[in-house]
Coordinates of C-alpha atoms in Angstrom, one line a residue:
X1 CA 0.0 0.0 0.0
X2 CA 1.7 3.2 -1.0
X3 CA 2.4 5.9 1.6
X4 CA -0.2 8.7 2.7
X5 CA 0.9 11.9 1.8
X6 CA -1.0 15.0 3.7
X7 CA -1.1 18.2 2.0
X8 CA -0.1 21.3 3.5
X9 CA -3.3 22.6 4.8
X10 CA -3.8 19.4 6.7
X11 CA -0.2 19.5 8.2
X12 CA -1.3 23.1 9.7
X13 CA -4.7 22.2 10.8
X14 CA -2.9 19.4 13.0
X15 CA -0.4 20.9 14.6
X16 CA -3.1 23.7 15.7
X17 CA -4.9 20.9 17.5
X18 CA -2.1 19.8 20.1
X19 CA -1.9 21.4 23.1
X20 CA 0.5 24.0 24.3
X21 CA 3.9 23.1 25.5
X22 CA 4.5 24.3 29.0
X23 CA 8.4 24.8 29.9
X24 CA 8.6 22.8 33.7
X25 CA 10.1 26.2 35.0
X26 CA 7.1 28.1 34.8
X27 CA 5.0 25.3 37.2
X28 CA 4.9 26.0 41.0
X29 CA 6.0 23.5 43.4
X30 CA 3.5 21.5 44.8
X31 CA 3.0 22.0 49.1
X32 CA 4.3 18.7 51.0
X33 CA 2.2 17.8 53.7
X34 CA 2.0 18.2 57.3
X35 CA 4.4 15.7 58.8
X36 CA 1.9 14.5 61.4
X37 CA 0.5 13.2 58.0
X38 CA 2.9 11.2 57.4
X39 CA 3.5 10.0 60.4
X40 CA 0.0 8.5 60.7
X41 CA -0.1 8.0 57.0
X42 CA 2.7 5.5 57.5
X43 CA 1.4 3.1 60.5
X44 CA -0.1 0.6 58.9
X45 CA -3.6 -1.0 59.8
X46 CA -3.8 -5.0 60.1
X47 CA -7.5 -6.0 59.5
X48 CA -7.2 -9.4 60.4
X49 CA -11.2 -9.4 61.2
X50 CA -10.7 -7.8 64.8
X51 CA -11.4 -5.0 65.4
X52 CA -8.6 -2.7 66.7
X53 CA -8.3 0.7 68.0
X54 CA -4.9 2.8 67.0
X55 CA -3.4 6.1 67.8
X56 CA -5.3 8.8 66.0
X57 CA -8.5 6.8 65.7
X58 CA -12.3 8.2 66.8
X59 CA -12.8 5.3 68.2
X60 CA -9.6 4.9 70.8
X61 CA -10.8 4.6 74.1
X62 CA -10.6 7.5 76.4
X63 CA -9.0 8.8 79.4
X64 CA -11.8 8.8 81.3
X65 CA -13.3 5.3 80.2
X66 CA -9.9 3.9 81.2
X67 CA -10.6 5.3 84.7
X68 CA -14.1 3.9 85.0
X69 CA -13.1 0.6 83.9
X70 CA -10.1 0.8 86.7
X71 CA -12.6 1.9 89.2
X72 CA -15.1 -1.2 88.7
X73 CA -12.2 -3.5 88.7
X74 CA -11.0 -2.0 91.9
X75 CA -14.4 -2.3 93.6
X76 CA -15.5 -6.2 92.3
X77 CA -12.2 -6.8 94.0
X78 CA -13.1 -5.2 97.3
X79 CA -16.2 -6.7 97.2
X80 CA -14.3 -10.3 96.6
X81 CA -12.3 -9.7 99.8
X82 CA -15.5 -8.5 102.5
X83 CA -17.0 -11.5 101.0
X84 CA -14.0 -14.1 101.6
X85 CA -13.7 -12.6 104.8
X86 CA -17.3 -12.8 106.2
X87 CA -17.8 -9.1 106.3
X88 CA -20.5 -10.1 103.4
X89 CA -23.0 -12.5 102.5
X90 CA -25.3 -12.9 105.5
X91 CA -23.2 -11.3 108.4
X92 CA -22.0 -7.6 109.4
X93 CA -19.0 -8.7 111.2
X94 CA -16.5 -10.6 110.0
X95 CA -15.5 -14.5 110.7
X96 CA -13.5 -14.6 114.1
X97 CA -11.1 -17.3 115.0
X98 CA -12.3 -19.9 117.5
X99 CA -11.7 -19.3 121.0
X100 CA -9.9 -21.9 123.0
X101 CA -11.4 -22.9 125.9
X102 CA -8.8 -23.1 129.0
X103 CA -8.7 -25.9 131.0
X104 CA -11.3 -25.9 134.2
X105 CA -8.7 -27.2 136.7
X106 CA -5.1 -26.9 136.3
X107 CA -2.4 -29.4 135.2
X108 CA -2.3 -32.6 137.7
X109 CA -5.1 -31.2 139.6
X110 CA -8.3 -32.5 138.3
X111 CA -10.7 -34.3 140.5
X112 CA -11.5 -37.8 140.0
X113 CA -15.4 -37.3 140.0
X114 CA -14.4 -34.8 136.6
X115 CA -12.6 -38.1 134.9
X116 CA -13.8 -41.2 133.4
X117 CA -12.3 -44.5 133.2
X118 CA -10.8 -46.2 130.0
X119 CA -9.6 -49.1 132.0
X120 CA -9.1 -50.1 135.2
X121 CA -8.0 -46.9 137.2
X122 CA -6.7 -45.5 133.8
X123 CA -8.2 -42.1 133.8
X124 CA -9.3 -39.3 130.8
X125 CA -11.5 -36.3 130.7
X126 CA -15.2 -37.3 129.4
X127 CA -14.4 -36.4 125.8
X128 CA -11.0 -38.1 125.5
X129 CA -12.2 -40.9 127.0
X130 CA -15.3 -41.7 124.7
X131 CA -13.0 -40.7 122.0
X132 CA -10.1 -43.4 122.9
X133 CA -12.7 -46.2 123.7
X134 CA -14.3 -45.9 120.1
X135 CA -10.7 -46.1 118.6
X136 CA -9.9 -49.4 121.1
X137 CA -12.8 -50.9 120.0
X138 CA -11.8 -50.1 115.8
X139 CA -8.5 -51.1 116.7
X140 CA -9.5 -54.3 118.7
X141 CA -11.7 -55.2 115.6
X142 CA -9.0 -55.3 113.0
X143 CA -7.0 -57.7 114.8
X144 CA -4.7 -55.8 117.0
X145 CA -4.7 -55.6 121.1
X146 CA -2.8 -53.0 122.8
X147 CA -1.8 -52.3 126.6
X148 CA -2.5 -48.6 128.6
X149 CA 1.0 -48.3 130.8
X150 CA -0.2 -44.5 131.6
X151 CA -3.3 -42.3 131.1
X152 CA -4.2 -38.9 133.5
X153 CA -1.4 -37.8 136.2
X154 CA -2.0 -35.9 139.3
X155 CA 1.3 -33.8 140.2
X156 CA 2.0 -36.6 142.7
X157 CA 2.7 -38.6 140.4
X158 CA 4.4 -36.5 137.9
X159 CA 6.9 -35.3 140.8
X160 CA 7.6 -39.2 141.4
X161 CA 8.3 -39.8 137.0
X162 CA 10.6 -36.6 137.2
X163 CA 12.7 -38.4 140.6
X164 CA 12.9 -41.6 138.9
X165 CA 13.5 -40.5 134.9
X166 CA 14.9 -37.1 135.2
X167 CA 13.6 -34.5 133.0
X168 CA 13.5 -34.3 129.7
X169 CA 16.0 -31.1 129.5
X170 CA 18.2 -32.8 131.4
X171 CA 18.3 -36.3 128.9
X172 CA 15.7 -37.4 130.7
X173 CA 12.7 -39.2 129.8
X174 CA 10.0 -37.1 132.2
X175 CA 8.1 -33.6 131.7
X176 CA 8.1 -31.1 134.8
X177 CA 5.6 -30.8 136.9
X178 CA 2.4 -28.8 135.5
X179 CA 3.7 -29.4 131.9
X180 CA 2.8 -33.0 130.8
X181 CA -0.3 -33.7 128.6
X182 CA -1.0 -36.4 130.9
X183 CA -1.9 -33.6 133.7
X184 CA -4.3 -32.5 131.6
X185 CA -6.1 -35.5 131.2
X186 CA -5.9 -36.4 127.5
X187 CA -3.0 -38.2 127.0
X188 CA -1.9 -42.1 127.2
X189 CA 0.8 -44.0 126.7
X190 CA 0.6 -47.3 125.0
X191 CA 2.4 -50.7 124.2
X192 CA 1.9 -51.2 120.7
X193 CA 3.9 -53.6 118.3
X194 CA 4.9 -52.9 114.5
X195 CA 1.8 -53.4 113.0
X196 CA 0.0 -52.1 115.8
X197 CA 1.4 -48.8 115.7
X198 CA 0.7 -48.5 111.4
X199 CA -2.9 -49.1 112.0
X200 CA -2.6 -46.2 114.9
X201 CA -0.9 -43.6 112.7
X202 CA -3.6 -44.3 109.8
X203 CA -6.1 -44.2 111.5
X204 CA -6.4 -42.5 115.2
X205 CA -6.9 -39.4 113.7
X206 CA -10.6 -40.1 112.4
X207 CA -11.2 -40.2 116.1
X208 CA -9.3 -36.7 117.2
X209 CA -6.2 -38.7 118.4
X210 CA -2.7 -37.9 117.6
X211 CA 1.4 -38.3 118.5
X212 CA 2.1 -35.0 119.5
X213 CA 5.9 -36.3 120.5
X214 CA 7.7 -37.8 117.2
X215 CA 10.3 -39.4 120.2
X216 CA 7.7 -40.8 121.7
X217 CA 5.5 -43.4 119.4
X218 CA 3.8 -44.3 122.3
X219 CA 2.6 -41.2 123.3
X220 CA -1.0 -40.6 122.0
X221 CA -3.4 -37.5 123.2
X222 CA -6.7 -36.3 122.3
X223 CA -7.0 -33.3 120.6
X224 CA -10.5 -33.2 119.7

């Protein structure tokens, strides 16, 4: 196909079409930004279907809501204590520890019509006593028998252990006077064999009895 020639008058007529040539001197400068702009411009949102809060945002949470919420924390906590403590929940006052009851007569000097037997002349305050007779007869029932070589002491007799033992400070084997368990009338001191003594420590404490003397395996006393 042979070339296309355009004639003069349509050489003219095109070049008055195209626009104007502007030389790049004659544009102004375009204004950058402020540079908080960019600085938020440039953090960069994760939408990983959360929805998140970020510096800058309408929706960031508040001074003041951050204070409430710090508020209700602090009081569901308060409230968590008076409740743990009593102070709440069906009482004004608060849970008190329990008081212990001091002995009626002192040590070695309880009167035989305030004791009870648990054999022979072996002697225990009420309580102990029904206490140790249950566990005898438990103990009796699995097979085992066991000998009572000491129950309640008067200070008599307590003097005479100390004479004949020495005391326990000393190397002894004896309490002073007005310190044993035995003058209190809860304590006994039994013969008990290998087996014997197993079955006690397993199970003498369902019935409030316990070795308060590791040195002293025979030494068992009611503690209620």
């Amino acid at each position: 196909m042979p070339p296309v020639t355009l004639d003069s008058d349509t050489a003219n007529n095109r070049q008055q079409t195209q626009p104007p040539t502007i030389p790049p001197s004659s544009i102004p400068p375009v204004p950058a930004p402020p540079a908080a702009t960019y600085a938020q411009a440039s953090k960069v949102r994760k939408d990983d279907g959360r929805r998140t809060f970020y510096a800058g945002s309408s929706r960031a949470l508040p001074q003041a809501g951050k204070a409430i919420i710090a508020i209700l924390v602090l009081g569901l906590a308060l409230a968590a204590w008076k409740i743990s403590s009593g102070i709440l929940g069906g009482t004004d006052e608060p849970i008190k520890d329990p008081v212990i009851t001091a002995p009626v007569h002192a040590n070695g000097q309880i009167p035989t019509s305030a004791l009870q037997s648990v054999e022979g002349s072996y002697l225990l305050l009420p309580d102990a006593a029904a206490e140790f007779i249950n566990l005898r007869q438990a103990f009796e029932a699995a097979g085992h028998t066991l000998t009572i070589n000491s129950a309640y002491r008067d200070t008599a007799t307590q003097q005479e252990l100390v004479e004949k033992y020495g005391l326990l400070e000393d190397g002894g084997t004896a309490a002073p006077v007005g310190s044993s368990e035995h003058g209190l009338g809860i304590a006994v001191d039994l013969t008990l064999d290998f087996e014997a003594l197993q079955w006690f420590r397993a199970n003498a404490a369902d019935f409030g009895i316990t070795a308060t003397i590791v040195e002293e395996p025979w030494h068992w006393v009611y503690t209620g």
